[in-house]
PDB file of C-alpha atoms in Angstrom:
ATOM      1  CA  MET A  17      -0.085   0.086   0.121  1.00 84.00           C
ATOM      2  CA  THR A  18       1.418   3.607  -0.783  1.00 89.00           C
ATOM      3  CA  CYS A  19      -1.498   5.867   0.523  1.00 92.00           C
ATOM      4  CA  GLY A  20      -4.266   6.406   2.410  1.00 92.00           C
ATOM      5  CA  HIS A  21      -6.336   5.714  -0.344  1.00 94.00           C
ATOM      6  CA  CYS A  22      -5.106   2.337  -0.309  1.00 93.00           C
ATOM      7  CA  VAL A  23      -5.742   2.002   3.122  1.00 95.00           C
ATOM      8  CA  GLN A  24      -9.552   2.750   2.850  1.00 97.00           C
ATOM      9  CA  HIS A  25      -9.965   0.069  -0.007  1.00 96.00           C
ATOM     10  CA  VAL A  26      -8.814  -2.739   2.243  1.00 97.00           C
ATOM     11  CA  THR A  27     -10.098  -1.589   5.643  1.00 98.00           C
ATOM     12  CA  THR A  28     -13.780  -1.432   3.479  1.00 98.00           C
ATOM     13  CA  GLU A  29     -12.803  -4.533   1.986  1.00 98.00           C
ATOM     14  CA  LEU A  30     -12.140  -6.120   5.884  1.00 98.00           C
ATOM     15  CA  GLN A  31     -15.473  -4.128   7.640  1.00 98.00           C
ATOM     16  CA  ALA A  32     -17.481  -5.664   5.114  1.00 98.00           C
ATOM     17  CA  ILE A  33     -16.427  -9.569   6.967  1.00 97.00           C
ATOM     18  CA  PRO A  34     -19.645  -9.942   9.302  1.00 96.00           C
ATOM     19  CA  GLY A  35     -18.429  -9.918  12.600  1.00 96.00           C
ATOM     20  CA  VAL A  36     -15.491  -7.455  11.691  1.00 98.00           C
ATOM     21  CA  THR A  37     -15.951  -4.390  14.500  1.00 97.00           C
ATOM     22  CA  ASP A  38     -12.832  -2.700  13.542  1.00 97.00           C
ATOM     23  CA  VAL A  39      -9.987  -2.463  11.208  1.00 97.00           C
ATOM     24  CA  ALA A  40      -6.910  -0.636  11.838  1.00 96.00           C
ATOM     25  CA  ILE A  41      -3.528  -0.260   9.290  1.00 96.00           C
ATOM     26  CA  ASP A  42      -0.180   0.754   9.961  1.00 95.00           C
ATOM     27  CA  LEU A  43       0.365   2.197   6.550  1.00 94.00           C
ATOM     28  CA  VAL A  44       4.345   1.379   5.570  1.00 92.00           C
ATOM     29  CA  VAL A  45       4.872   3.041   2.046  1.00 91.00           C
ATOM     30  CA  GLY A  46       7.583   0.787   0.435  1.00 87.00           C
ATOM     31  CA  GLY A  47       7.377  -1.908   2.770  1.00 87.00           C
ATOM     32  CA  SER A  48       5.029  -4.119   4.776  1.00 87.00           C
ATOM     33  CA  SER A  49       1.754  -2.407   6.160  1.00 92.00           C
ATOM     34  CA  GLN A  50       0.517  -4.227   9.300  1.00 92.00           C
ATOM     35  CA  VAL A  51      -3.470  -5.096   9.893  1.00 93.00           C
ATOM     36  CA  ARG A  52      -5.275  -5.156  13.234  1.00 92.00           C
ATOM     37  CA  VAL A  53      -8.570  -6.697  12.914  1.00 94.00           C
ATOM     38  CA  THR A  54     -10.601  -7.449  15.807  1.00 95.00           C
ATOM     39  CA  SER A  55     -14.101  -9.436  15.444  1.00 95.00           C
ATOM     40  CA  ASP A  56     -16.443 -10.554  18.091  1.00 95.00           C
ATOM     41  CA  ALA A  57     -15.945 -14.064  16.718  1.00 92.00           C
ATOM     42  CA  ALA A  58     -13.243 -15.940  15.075  1.00 92.00           C
ATOM     43  CA  LEU A  59     -13.002 -15.327  11.626  1.00 91.00           C
ATOM     44  CA  PRO A  60     -11.858 -17.724   9.274  1.00 92.00           C
ATOM     45  CA  ASP A  61      -8.184 -16.911   7.770  1.00 89.00           C
ATOM     46  CA  GLU A  62      -9.871 -17.381   3.924  1.00 93.00           C
ATOM     47  CA  ALA A  63     -12.066 -14.539   4.684  1.00 95.00           C
ATOM     48  CA  VAL A  64      -9.430 -12.375   6.048  1.00 94.00           C
ATOM     49  CA  SER A  65      -7.107 -13.415   2.851  1.00 94.00           C
ATOM     50  CA  ALA A  66     -10.184 -12.938   0.540  1.00 97.00           C
ATOM     51  CA  ALA A  67     -10.858  -9.567   1.632  1.00 97.00           C
ATOM     52  CA  VAL A  68      -7.440  -8.404   1.072  1.00 96.00           C
ATOM     53  CA  ASP A  69      -7.177  -9.936  -2.313  1.00 96.00           C
ATOM     54  CA  GLU A  70     -10.273  -8.221  -2.893  1.00 96.00           C
ATOM     55  CA  ALA A  71      -8.885  -5.294  -2.529  1.00 96.00           C
ATOM     56  CA  GLY A  72      -5.754  -5.811  -4.603  1.00 94.00           C
ATOM     57  CA  TYR A  73      -3.454  -6.884  -2.545  1.00 93.00           C
ATOM     58  CA  ALA A  74      -2.213 -10.006  -0.581  1.00 91.00           C
ATOM     59  CA  LEU A  75      -1.141 -11.029   2.951  1.00 89.00           C
ATOM     60  CA  THR A  76       1.955 -11.784   4.368  1.00 85.00           C
ATOM     61  CA  PRO A  77       3.045 -14.101   6.794  1.00 73.00           C
ATOM     62  CA  ARG A  78       3.933 -12.085   9.992  1.00 72.00           C
ATOM     63  CA  ARG A  79       7.506 -12.286  11.524  1.00 63.00           C
ATOM     64  CA  SER A  80       8.173 -13.156  15.331  1.00 51.00           C
ATOM     65  CA  LEU A  81       9.532 -10.338  16.882  1.00 52.00           C
ATOM     66  CA  LEU A  82      11.702 -12.874  19.005  1.00 50.00           C
TER      67      LEU A  82
END
C-alpha cells in the first residue's frame, strides 16, 4: 500500500466481513503495512485473505519479533 486511499480500500473490504468490529492499518510506504482486525467471533483466515485480495493486495506471514 502506498497511500491513504489504499488503506481505505482494504479497510472497507475487511469491514464487510460479518463479525468485524474494527480495522486498524499502520501504513508503511515501500514496506509491509500491518493490519489489525478485531471481531466479535473467530474469523476464518480465508475470509480475511479473500477480503485483502479483493482490495488488490496480498497478506504476508507475520514475522516473529523474538
